[in-house]
Coordinates of C-alpha atoms in Angstrom, one line a residue:
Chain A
X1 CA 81.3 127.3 109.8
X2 CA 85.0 128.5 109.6
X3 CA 86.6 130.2 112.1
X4 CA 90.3 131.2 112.4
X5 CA 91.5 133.0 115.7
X6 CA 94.8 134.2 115.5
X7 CA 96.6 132.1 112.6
X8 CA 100.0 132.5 111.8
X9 CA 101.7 130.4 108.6
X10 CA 105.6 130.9 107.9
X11 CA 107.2 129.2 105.2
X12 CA 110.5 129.6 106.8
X13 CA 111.8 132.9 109.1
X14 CA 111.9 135.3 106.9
X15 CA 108.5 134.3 104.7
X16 CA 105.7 134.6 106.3
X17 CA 102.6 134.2 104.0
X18 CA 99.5 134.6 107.0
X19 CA 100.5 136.8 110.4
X20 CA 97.6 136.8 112.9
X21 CA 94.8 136.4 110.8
X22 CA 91.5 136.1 113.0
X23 CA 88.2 135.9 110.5
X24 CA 84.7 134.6 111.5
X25 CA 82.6 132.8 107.9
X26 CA 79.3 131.9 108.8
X27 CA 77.4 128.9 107.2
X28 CA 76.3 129.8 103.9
X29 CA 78.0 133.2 103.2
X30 CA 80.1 134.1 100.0
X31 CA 83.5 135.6 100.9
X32 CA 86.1 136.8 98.4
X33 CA 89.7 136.8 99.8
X34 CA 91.6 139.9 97.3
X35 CA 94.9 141.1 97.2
X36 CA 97.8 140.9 94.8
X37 CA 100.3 137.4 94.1
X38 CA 102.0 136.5 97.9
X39 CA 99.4 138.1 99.4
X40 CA 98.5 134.6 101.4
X41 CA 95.2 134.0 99.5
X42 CA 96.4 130.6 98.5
X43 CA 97.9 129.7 102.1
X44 CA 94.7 130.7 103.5
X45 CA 92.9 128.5 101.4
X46 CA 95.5 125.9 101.6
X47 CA 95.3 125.9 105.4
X48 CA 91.5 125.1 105.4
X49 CA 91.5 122.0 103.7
X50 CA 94.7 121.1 106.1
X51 CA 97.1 121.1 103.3
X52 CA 98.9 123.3 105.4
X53 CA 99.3 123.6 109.3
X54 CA 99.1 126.8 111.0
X55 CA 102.5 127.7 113.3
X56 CA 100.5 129.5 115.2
X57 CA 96.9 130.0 116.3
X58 CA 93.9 127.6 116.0
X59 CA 91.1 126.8 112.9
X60 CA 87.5 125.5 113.3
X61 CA 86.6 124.2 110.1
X62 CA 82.7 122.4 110.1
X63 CA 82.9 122.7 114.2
X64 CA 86.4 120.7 114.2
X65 CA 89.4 121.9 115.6
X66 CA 91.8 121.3 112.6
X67 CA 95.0 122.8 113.7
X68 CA 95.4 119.7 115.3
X69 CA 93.7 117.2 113.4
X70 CA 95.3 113.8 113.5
X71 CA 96.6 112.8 109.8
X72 CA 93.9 109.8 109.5
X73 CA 91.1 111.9 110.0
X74 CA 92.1 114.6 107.2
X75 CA 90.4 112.5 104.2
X76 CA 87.1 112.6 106.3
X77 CA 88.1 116.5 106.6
X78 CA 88.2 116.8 103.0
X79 CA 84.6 115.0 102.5
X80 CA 83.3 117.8 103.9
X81 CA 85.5 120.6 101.4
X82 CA 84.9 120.9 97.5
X83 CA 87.9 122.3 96.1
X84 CA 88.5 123.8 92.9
X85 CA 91.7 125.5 91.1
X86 CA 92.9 128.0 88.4
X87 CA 94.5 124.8 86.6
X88 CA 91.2 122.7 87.3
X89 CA 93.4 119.6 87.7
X90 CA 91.2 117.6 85.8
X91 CA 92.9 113.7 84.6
X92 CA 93.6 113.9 81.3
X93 CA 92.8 110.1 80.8
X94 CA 89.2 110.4 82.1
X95 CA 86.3 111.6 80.5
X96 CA 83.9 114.1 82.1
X97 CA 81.4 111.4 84.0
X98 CA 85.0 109.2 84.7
X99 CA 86.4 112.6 86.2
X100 CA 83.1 113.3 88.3
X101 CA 82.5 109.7 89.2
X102 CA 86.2 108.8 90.4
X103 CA 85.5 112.2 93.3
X104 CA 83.1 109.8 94.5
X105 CA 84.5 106.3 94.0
X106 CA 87.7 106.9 95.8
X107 CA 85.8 107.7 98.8
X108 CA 83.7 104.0 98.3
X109 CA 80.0 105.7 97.4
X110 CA 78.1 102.8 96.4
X111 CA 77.7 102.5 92.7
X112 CA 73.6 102.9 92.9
X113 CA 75.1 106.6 94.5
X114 CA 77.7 107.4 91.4
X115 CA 75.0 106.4 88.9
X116 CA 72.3 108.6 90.3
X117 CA 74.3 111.7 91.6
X118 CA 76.9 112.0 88.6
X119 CA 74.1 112.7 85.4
X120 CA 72.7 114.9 88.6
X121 CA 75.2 117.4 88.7
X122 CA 76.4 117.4 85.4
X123 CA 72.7 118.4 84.5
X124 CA 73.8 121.2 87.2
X125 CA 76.9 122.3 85.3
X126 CA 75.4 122.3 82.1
X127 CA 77.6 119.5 80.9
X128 CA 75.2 116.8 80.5
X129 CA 75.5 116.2 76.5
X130 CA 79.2 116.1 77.2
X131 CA 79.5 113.7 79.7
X132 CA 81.5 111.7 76.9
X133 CA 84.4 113.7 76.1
X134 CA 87.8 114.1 77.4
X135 CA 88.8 117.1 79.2
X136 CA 91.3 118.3 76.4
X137 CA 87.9 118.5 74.0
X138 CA 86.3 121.3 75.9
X139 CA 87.1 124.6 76.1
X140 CA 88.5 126.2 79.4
X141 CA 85.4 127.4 80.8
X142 CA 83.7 123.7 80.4
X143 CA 86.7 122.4 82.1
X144 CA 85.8 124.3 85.1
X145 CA 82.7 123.6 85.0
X146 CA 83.6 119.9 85.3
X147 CA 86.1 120.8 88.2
X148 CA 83.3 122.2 90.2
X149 CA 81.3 119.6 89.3
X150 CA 83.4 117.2 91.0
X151 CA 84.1 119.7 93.7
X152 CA 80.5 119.7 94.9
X153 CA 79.0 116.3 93.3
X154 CA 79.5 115.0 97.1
X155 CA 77.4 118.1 98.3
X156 CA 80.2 119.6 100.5
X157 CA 79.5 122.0 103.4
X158 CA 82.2 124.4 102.0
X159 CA 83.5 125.3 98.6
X160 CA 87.1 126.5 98.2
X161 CA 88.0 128.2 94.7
X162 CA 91.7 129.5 94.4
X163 CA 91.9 131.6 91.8
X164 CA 88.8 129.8 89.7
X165 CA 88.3 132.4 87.0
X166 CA 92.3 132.7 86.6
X167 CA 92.6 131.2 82.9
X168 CA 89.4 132.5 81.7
X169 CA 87.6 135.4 79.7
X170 CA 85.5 137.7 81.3
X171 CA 82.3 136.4 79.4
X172 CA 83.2 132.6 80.5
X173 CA 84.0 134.1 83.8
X174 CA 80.4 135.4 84.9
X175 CA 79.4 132.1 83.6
X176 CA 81.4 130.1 86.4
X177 CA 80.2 133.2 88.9
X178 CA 76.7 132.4 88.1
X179 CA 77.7 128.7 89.0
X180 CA 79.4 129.2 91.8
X181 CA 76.6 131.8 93.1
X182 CA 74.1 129.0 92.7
X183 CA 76.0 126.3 94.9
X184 CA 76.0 129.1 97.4
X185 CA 72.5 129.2 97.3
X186 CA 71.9 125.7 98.4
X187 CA 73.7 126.8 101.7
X188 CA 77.1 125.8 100.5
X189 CA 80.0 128.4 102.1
X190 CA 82.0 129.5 99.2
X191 CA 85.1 131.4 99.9
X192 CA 87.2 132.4 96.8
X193 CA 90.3 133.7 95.8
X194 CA 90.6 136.2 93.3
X195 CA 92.1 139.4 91.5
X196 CA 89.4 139.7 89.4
X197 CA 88.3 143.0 90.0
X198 CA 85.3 143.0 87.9
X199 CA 83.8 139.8 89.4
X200 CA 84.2 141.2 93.0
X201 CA 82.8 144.5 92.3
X202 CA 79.8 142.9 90.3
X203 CA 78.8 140.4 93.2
X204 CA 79.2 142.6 96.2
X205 CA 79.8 140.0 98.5
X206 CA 82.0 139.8 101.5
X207 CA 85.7 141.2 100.7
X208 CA 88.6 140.2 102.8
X209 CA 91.9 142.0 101.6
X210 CA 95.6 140.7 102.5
X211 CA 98.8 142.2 101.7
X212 CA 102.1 140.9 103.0
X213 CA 100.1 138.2 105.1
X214 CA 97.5 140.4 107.0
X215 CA 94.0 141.4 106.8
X216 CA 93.5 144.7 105.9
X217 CA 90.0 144.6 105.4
X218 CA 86.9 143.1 106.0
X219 CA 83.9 144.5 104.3
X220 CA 80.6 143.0 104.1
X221 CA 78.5 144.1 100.4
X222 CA 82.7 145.2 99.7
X223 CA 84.3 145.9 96.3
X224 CA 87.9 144.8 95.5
X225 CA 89.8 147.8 96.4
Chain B
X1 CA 83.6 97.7 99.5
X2 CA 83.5 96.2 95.8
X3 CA 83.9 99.6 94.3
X4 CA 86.9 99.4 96.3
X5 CA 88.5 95.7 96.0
X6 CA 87.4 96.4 92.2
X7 CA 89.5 99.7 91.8
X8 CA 92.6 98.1 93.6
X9 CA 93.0 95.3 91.1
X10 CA 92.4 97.3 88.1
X11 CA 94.8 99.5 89.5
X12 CA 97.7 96.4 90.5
X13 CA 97.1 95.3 86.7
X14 CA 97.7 98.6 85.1
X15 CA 100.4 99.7 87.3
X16 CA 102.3 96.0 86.4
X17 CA 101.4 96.4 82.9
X18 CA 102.9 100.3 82.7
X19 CA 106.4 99.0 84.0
X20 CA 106.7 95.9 83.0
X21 CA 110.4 95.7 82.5
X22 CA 110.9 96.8 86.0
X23 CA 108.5 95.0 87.3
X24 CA 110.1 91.9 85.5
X25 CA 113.9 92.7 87.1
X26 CA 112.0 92.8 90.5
X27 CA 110.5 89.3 90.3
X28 CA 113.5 87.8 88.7
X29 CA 115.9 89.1 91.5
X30 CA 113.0 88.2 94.1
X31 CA 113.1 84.5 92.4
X32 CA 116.9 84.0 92.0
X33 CA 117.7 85.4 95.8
X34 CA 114.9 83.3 97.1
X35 CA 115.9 80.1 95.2
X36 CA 119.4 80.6 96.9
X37 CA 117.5 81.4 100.7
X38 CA 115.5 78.1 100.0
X39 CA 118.0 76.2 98.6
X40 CA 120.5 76.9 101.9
X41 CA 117.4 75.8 103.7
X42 CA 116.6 72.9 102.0
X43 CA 120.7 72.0 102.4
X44 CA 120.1 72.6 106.1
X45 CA 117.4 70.1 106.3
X46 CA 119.5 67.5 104.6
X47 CA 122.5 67.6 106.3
X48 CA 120.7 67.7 109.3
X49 CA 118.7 65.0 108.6
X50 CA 121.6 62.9 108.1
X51 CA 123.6 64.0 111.1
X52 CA 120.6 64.2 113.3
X53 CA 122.0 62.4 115.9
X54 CA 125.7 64.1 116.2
X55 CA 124.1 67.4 116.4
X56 CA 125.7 69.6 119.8
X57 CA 128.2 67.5 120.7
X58 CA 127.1 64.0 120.6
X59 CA 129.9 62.0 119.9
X60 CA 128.8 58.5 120.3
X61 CA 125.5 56.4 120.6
X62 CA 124.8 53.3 122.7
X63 CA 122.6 51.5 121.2
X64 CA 120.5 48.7 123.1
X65 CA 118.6 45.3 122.1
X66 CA 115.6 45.7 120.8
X67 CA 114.3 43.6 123.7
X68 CA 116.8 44.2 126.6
X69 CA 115.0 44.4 130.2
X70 CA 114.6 47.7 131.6
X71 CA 117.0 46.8 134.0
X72 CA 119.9 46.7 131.8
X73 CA 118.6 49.8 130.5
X74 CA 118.1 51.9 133.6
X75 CA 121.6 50.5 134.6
X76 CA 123.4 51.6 131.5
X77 CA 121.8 54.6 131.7
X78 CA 123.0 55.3 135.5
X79 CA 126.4 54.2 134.6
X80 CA 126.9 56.8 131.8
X81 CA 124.8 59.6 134.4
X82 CA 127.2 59.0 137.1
X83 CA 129.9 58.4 135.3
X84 CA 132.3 61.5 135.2
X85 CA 133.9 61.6 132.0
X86 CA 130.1 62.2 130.5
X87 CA 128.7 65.5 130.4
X88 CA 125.0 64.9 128.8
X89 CA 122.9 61.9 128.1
X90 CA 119.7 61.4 126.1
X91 CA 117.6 58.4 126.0
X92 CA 115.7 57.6 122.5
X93 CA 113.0 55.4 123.6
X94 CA 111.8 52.8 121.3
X95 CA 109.0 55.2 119.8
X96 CA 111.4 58.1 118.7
X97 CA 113.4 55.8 117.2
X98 CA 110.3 54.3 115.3
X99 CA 109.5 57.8 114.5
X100 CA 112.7 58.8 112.8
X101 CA 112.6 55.6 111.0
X102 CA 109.1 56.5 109.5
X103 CA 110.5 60.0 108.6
X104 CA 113.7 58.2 106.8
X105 CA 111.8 55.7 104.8
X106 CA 108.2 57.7 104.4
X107 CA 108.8 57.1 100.2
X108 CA 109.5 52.5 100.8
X109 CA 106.4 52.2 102.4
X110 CA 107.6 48.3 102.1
X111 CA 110.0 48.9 104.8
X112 CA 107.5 50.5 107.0
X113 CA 105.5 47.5 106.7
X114 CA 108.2 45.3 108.6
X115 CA 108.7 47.3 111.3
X116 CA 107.3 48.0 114.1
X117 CA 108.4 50.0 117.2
X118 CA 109.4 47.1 119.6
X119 CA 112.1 45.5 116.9
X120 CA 113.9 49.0 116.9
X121 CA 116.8 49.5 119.5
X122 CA 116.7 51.7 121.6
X123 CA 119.6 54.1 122.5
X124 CA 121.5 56.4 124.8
X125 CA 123.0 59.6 123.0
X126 CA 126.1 60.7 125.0
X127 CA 128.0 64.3 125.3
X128 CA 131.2 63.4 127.1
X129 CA 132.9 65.8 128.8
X130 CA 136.7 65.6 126.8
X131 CA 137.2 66.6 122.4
X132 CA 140.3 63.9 122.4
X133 CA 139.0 61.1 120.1
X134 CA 140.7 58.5 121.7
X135 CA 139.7 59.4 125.0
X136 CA 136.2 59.1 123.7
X137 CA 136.7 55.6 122.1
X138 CA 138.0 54.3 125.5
X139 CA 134.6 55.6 126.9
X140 CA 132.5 54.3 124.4
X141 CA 134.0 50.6 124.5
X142 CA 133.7 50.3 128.0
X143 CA 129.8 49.6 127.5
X144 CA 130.6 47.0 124.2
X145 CA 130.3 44.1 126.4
X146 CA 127.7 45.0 128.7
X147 CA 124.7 43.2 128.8
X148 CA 121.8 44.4 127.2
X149 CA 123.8 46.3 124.6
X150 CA 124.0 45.9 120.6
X151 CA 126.4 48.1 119.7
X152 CA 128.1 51.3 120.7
X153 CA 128.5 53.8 117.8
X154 CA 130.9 56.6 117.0
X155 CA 130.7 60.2 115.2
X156 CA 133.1 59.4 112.5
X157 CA 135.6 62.4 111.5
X158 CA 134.2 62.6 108.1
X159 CA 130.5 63.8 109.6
X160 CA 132.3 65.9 111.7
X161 CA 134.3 67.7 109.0
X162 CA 131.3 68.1 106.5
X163 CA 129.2 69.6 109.5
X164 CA 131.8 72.1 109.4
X165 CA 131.8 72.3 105.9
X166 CA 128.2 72.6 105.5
X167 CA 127.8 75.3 107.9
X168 CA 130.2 77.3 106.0
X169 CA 128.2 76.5 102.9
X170 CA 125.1 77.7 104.4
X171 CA 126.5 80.6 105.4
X172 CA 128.2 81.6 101.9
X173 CA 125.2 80.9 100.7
X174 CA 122.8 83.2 103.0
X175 CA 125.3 85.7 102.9
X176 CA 124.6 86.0 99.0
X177 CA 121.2 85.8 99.4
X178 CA 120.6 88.9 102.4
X179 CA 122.6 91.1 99.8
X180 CA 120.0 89.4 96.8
X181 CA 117.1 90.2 99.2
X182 CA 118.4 93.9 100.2
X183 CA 119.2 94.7 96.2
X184 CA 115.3 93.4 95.3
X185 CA 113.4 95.0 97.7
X186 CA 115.1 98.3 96.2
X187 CA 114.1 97.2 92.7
X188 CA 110.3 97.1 94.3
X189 CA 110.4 100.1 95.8
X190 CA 111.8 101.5 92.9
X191 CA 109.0 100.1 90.4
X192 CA 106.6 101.4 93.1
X193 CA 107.9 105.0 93.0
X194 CA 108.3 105.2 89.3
X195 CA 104.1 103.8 89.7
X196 CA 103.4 106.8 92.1
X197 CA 105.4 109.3 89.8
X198 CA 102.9 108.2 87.1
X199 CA 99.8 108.6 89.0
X200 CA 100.7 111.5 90.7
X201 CA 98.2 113.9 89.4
X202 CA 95.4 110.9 90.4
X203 CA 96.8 110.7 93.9
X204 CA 96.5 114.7 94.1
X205 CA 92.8 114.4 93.2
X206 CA 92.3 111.3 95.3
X207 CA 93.7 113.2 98.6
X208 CA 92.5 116.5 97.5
X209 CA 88.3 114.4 97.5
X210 CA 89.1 113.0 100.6
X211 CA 90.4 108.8 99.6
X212 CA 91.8 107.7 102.8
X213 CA 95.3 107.1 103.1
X214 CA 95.1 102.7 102.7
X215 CA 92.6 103.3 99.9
X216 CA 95.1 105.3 97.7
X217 CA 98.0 102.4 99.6
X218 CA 96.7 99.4 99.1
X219 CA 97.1 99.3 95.3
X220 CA 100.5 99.9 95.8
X221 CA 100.9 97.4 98.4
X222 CA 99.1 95.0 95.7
X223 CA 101.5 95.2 93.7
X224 CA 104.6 95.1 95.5
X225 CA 102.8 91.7 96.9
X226 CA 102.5 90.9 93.2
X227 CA 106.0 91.2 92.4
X228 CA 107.1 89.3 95.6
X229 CA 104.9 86.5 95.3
X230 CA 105.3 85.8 91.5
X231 CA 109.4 86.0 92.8
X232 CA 108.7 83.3 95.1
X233 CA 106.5 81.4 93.2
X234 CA 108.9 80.8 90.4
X235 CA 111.9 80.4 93.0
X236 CA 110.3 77.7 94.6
X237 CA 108.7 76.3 91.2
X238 CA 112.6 76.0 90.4
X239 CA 113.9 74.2 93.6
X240 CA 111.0 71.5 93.7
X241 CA 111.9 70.9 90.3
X242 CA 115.8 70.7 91.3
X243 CA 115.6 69.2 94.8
X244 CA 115.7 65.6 93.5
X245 CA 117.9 65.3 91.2
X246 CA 120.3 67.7 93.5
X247 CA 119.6 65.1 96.2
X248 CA 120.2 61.9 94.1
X249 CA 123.6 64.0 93.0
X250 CA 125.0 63.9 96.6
X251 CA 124.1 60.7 97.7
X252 CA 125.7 59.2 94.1
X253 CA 129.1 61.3 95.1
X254 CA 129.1 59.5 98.1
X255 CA 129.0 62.6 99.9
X256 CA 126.5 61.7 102.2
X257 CA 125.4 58.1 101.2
X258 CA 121.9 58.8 103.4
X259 CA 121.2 62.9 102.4
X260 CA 117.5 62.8 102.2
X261 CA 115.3 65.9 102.5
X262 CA 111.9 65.1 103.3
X263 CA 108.3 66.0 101.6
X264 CA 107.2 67.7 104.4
X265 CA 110.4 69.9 104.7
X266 CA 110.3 70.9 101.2
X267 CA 106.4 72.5 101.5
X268 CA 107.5 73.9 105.2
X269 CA 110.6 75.5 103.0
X270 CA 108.1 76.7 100.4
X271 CA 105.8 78.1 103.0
X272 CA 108.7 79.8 104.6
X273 CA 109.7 81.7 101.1
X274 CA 106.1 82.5 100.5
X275 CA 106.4 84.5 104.0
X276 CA 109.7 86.1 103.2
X277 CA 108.6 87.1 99.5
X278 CA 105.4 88.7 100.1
X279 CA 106.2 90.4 103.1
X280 CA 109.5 91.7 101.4
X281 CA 107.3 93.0 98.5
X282 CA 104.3 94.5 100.6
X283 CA 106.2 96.2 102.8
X284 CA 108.7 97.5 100.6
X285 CA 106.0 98.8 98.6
X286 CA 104.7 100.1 101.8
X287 CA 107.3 102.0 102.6
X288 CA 108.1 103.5 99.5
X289 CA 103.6 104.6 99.5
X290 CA 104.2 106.5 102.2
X291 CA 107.5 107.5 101.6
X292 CA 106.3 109.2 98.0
X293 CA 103.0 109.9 99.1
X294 CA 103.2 111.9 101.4
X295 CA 100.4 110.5 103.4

């Protein structure tokens, strides 16, 4: 489903934030990407959904080459990725089924499409009685919950989270763990960045570990350190 | 496709309502350096018009009887050919001249009523090859007395000084009007990057889901075609309205007693601003899209 083969990512000569990372994430799996702040978790994730080009080495992302993706086709890229962040990015203006619905819109879904899949995976989320309200009415965890919600309502193949638990309590944590865990479940890849120690050690999932920019391990069933 | 035509004006509305004092200074400096582009065309056309026939370097007409034989008029015609002091001739048949004459007088119908294409005369337009007026006179007058011909007629110095004037009128005038032009398709792309700096965090989460590059555009684009249009719009709203009274003004100041500008050249103008304005606004906005997007 993702493959990198000898990426390299500098930010300029000096910073270089991925050196030869080659990793191999098979459809469905759950991989956790550890390691502390400029580690190159975030460029990693940044450079599957082609916010970022590699400087060296070559990405497969959903069987396409992507380090050399043309810029048209990267929105038809993105279809295919659900991303979600530590600062949920959520439009204030919008209220939970406008912030859901416009994922979808902007990509022209028929309306029939919005109508049905939006209450669908709200009802998923747990959100469905607050459908309503605006984003600064929930609490943190409930805006993630929304965030996913409109990271996966157009059933993506893959799932980025960067740092999804970042702003949250444990407790509302393993809540969005036991979301996320679920979307894997339908066959959804999920690879997430973290330094939550307790959520990596309690899901023994795939660990990959950087530090200064390379892999310095790979473990399946792995803990965070 | 309606989700998407729907979005794009709801968007164009909001994004003109949000700045609407910039969005104001953009269509007013579209309007006013439009009015001046049009209004040096329109000039154009008149003056034209009136000095139609001393246009590149005709300096004086032979005009024929409206029934002379196509004898005398092939043999005037291979007089001034051959004759070397003439550079260039050209022969207004009957018809053109009936056609010019309908163009003239398209508001008397009553005239056009009387005439018809065989009582018109016929003429020979002739380039000579010397500047010297006199020398020119002395040509002309040769063919006075010839058979066959009415009258032989010369560009006076007064048409040939306000062609000059005009010209420098015109391009006073278009000069004013490129810098107009430059200075509002700045104030668009301005208004359009102070629109993308307020939507930025719903352009994030449109390219972030995937929205193609046109789809988060063309709203943009919209609206830059807005501003340009309503510019041109009230421009030429403001010249139609002016255009007669401005004509009636120079033919009363016997500055050209026969200035006319036609119908049909005042829509061609219009059309000609609409084509200017829009694509000044759409592409401007254009530019600055992709400029500030990122995309």
């Amino acid at each position: 489903m993702i493959k990198l083969e000898n990426v390299t990512k500098k930010y300029s000569k000096e910073v270089v934030a991925l050196r030869d990372a080659s990793v191999d994430i098979q459809k469905g799996e759950f991989l956790f990407l550890v390691g502390p702040s400029g580690s190159g978790k975030s460029t990693f994730i940044r450079l599957l959904n082609k916010s970022e080009s590699p400087d060296i080495g070559r990405i497969w992302v959903a069987g396409k080459d992507i380090a050399h993706l043309s810029k048209w086709k990267v929105p038809f890229l993105r279809r295919n990725i659900g991303c979600v962040f530590q600062d949920f990015k959520l439009l204030p203006s919008k209220t939970v089924y406008e912030n859901v619905a416009f994922a979808l819109e902007v990509i022209n879904r028929p309306r029939h499409v919005v109508e049905s899949q939006v209450p669908a995976i709200l009802d998923l989320v747990g959100l469905a009685e607050k459908s309503g309200r605006f984003p600064h009415e929930l609490s943190g965890g409930e805006q993630q919950r929304v965030s996913i919600a409109r990271a996966f309502v157009n059933r993506p193949l893959i799932l980025l989270a960067d740092e999804p638990t970042g702003n949250l309590d444990p407790t509302t944590s393993e809540g969005i763990m036991r979301l996320l865990d679920r979307i894997n479940r339908t066959g959804t890849t999920v690879v997430m960045a973290t330094h939550d120690q307790g959520i990596v050690d309690a899901m023994r999932r795939r660990v990959i570990e950087l530090a200064h920019g390379s892999i310095v391990r790979d473990q399946d069933r792995g803990v965070y350190s | 496709m309606s989700t998407k035509f729907g979005y794009s004006v709801r968007e164009t509305a909001q994004n003109v309502r949000r700045n609407l004092s910039l969005t104001l200074a953009s269509v007013l400096t579209v309007a006013v350096s439009l009015s001046l582009v049009g209004g040096a065309v329109l000039l154009r056309y008149g003056v034209n018009n009136v000095t139609d026939r001393w246009q590149n370097g005709v300096e004086f007409e032979v005009f024929l009887n409206s029934d002379a034989s196509p004898e005398q008029s092939q043999r005037i015609g291979n007089e001034l050919q051959t004759s070397k002091d003439v550079k260039r001739v050209v022969y207004i048949s009957q018809e053109e001249q009936y056609k010019q004459f309908k163009l003239y007088f398209a508001d008397q119908p009553e005239y056009l009523e009387n005439v018809t294409p065989d009582k018109l005369p016929p003429s020979y337009r002739v380039v000579p090859r010397e500047a010297d007026p006199d020398i020119i006179k002395t040509i002309g007058a040769r063919f006075t007395r010839e058979p066959g011909v009415r009258e032989v007629v010369f560009a006076e110095e007064a048409v040939r000084d306000l062609l000059k004037v005009s010209r420098v009128i015109q391009a006073v005038i278009l000069g004013l009007a490129l810098v107009l032009l430059m200075s509002a398709s700045l104030l668009i792309f301005n208004t359009i990057r102070m629109a993308i700096f307020a939507r930025r965090r719903e352009i994030e989460v449109m390219k972030l889901v995937g929205a193609t590059n046109w789809f988060i555009r063309v709203p943009f684009m919209l609206e830059g075609l807005f501003q340009g249009l309503a510019g041109t719009l009230s421009a030429f709203a403001v010249l139609y309205v002016a255009q007669e009274p401005a004509q009636r003004f120079i033919r009363d100041a016997r500055l050209f007693e026969q200035f006319a500008i036609f119908d049909s050249q005042v829509l061609t103008t219009g059309l000609f601003m609409v084509v200017i304005g829009s694509l000044l606004g759409a592409v401007g906005a254009g530019v600055a899209a992709s400029r500030f997007l990122d995309i």
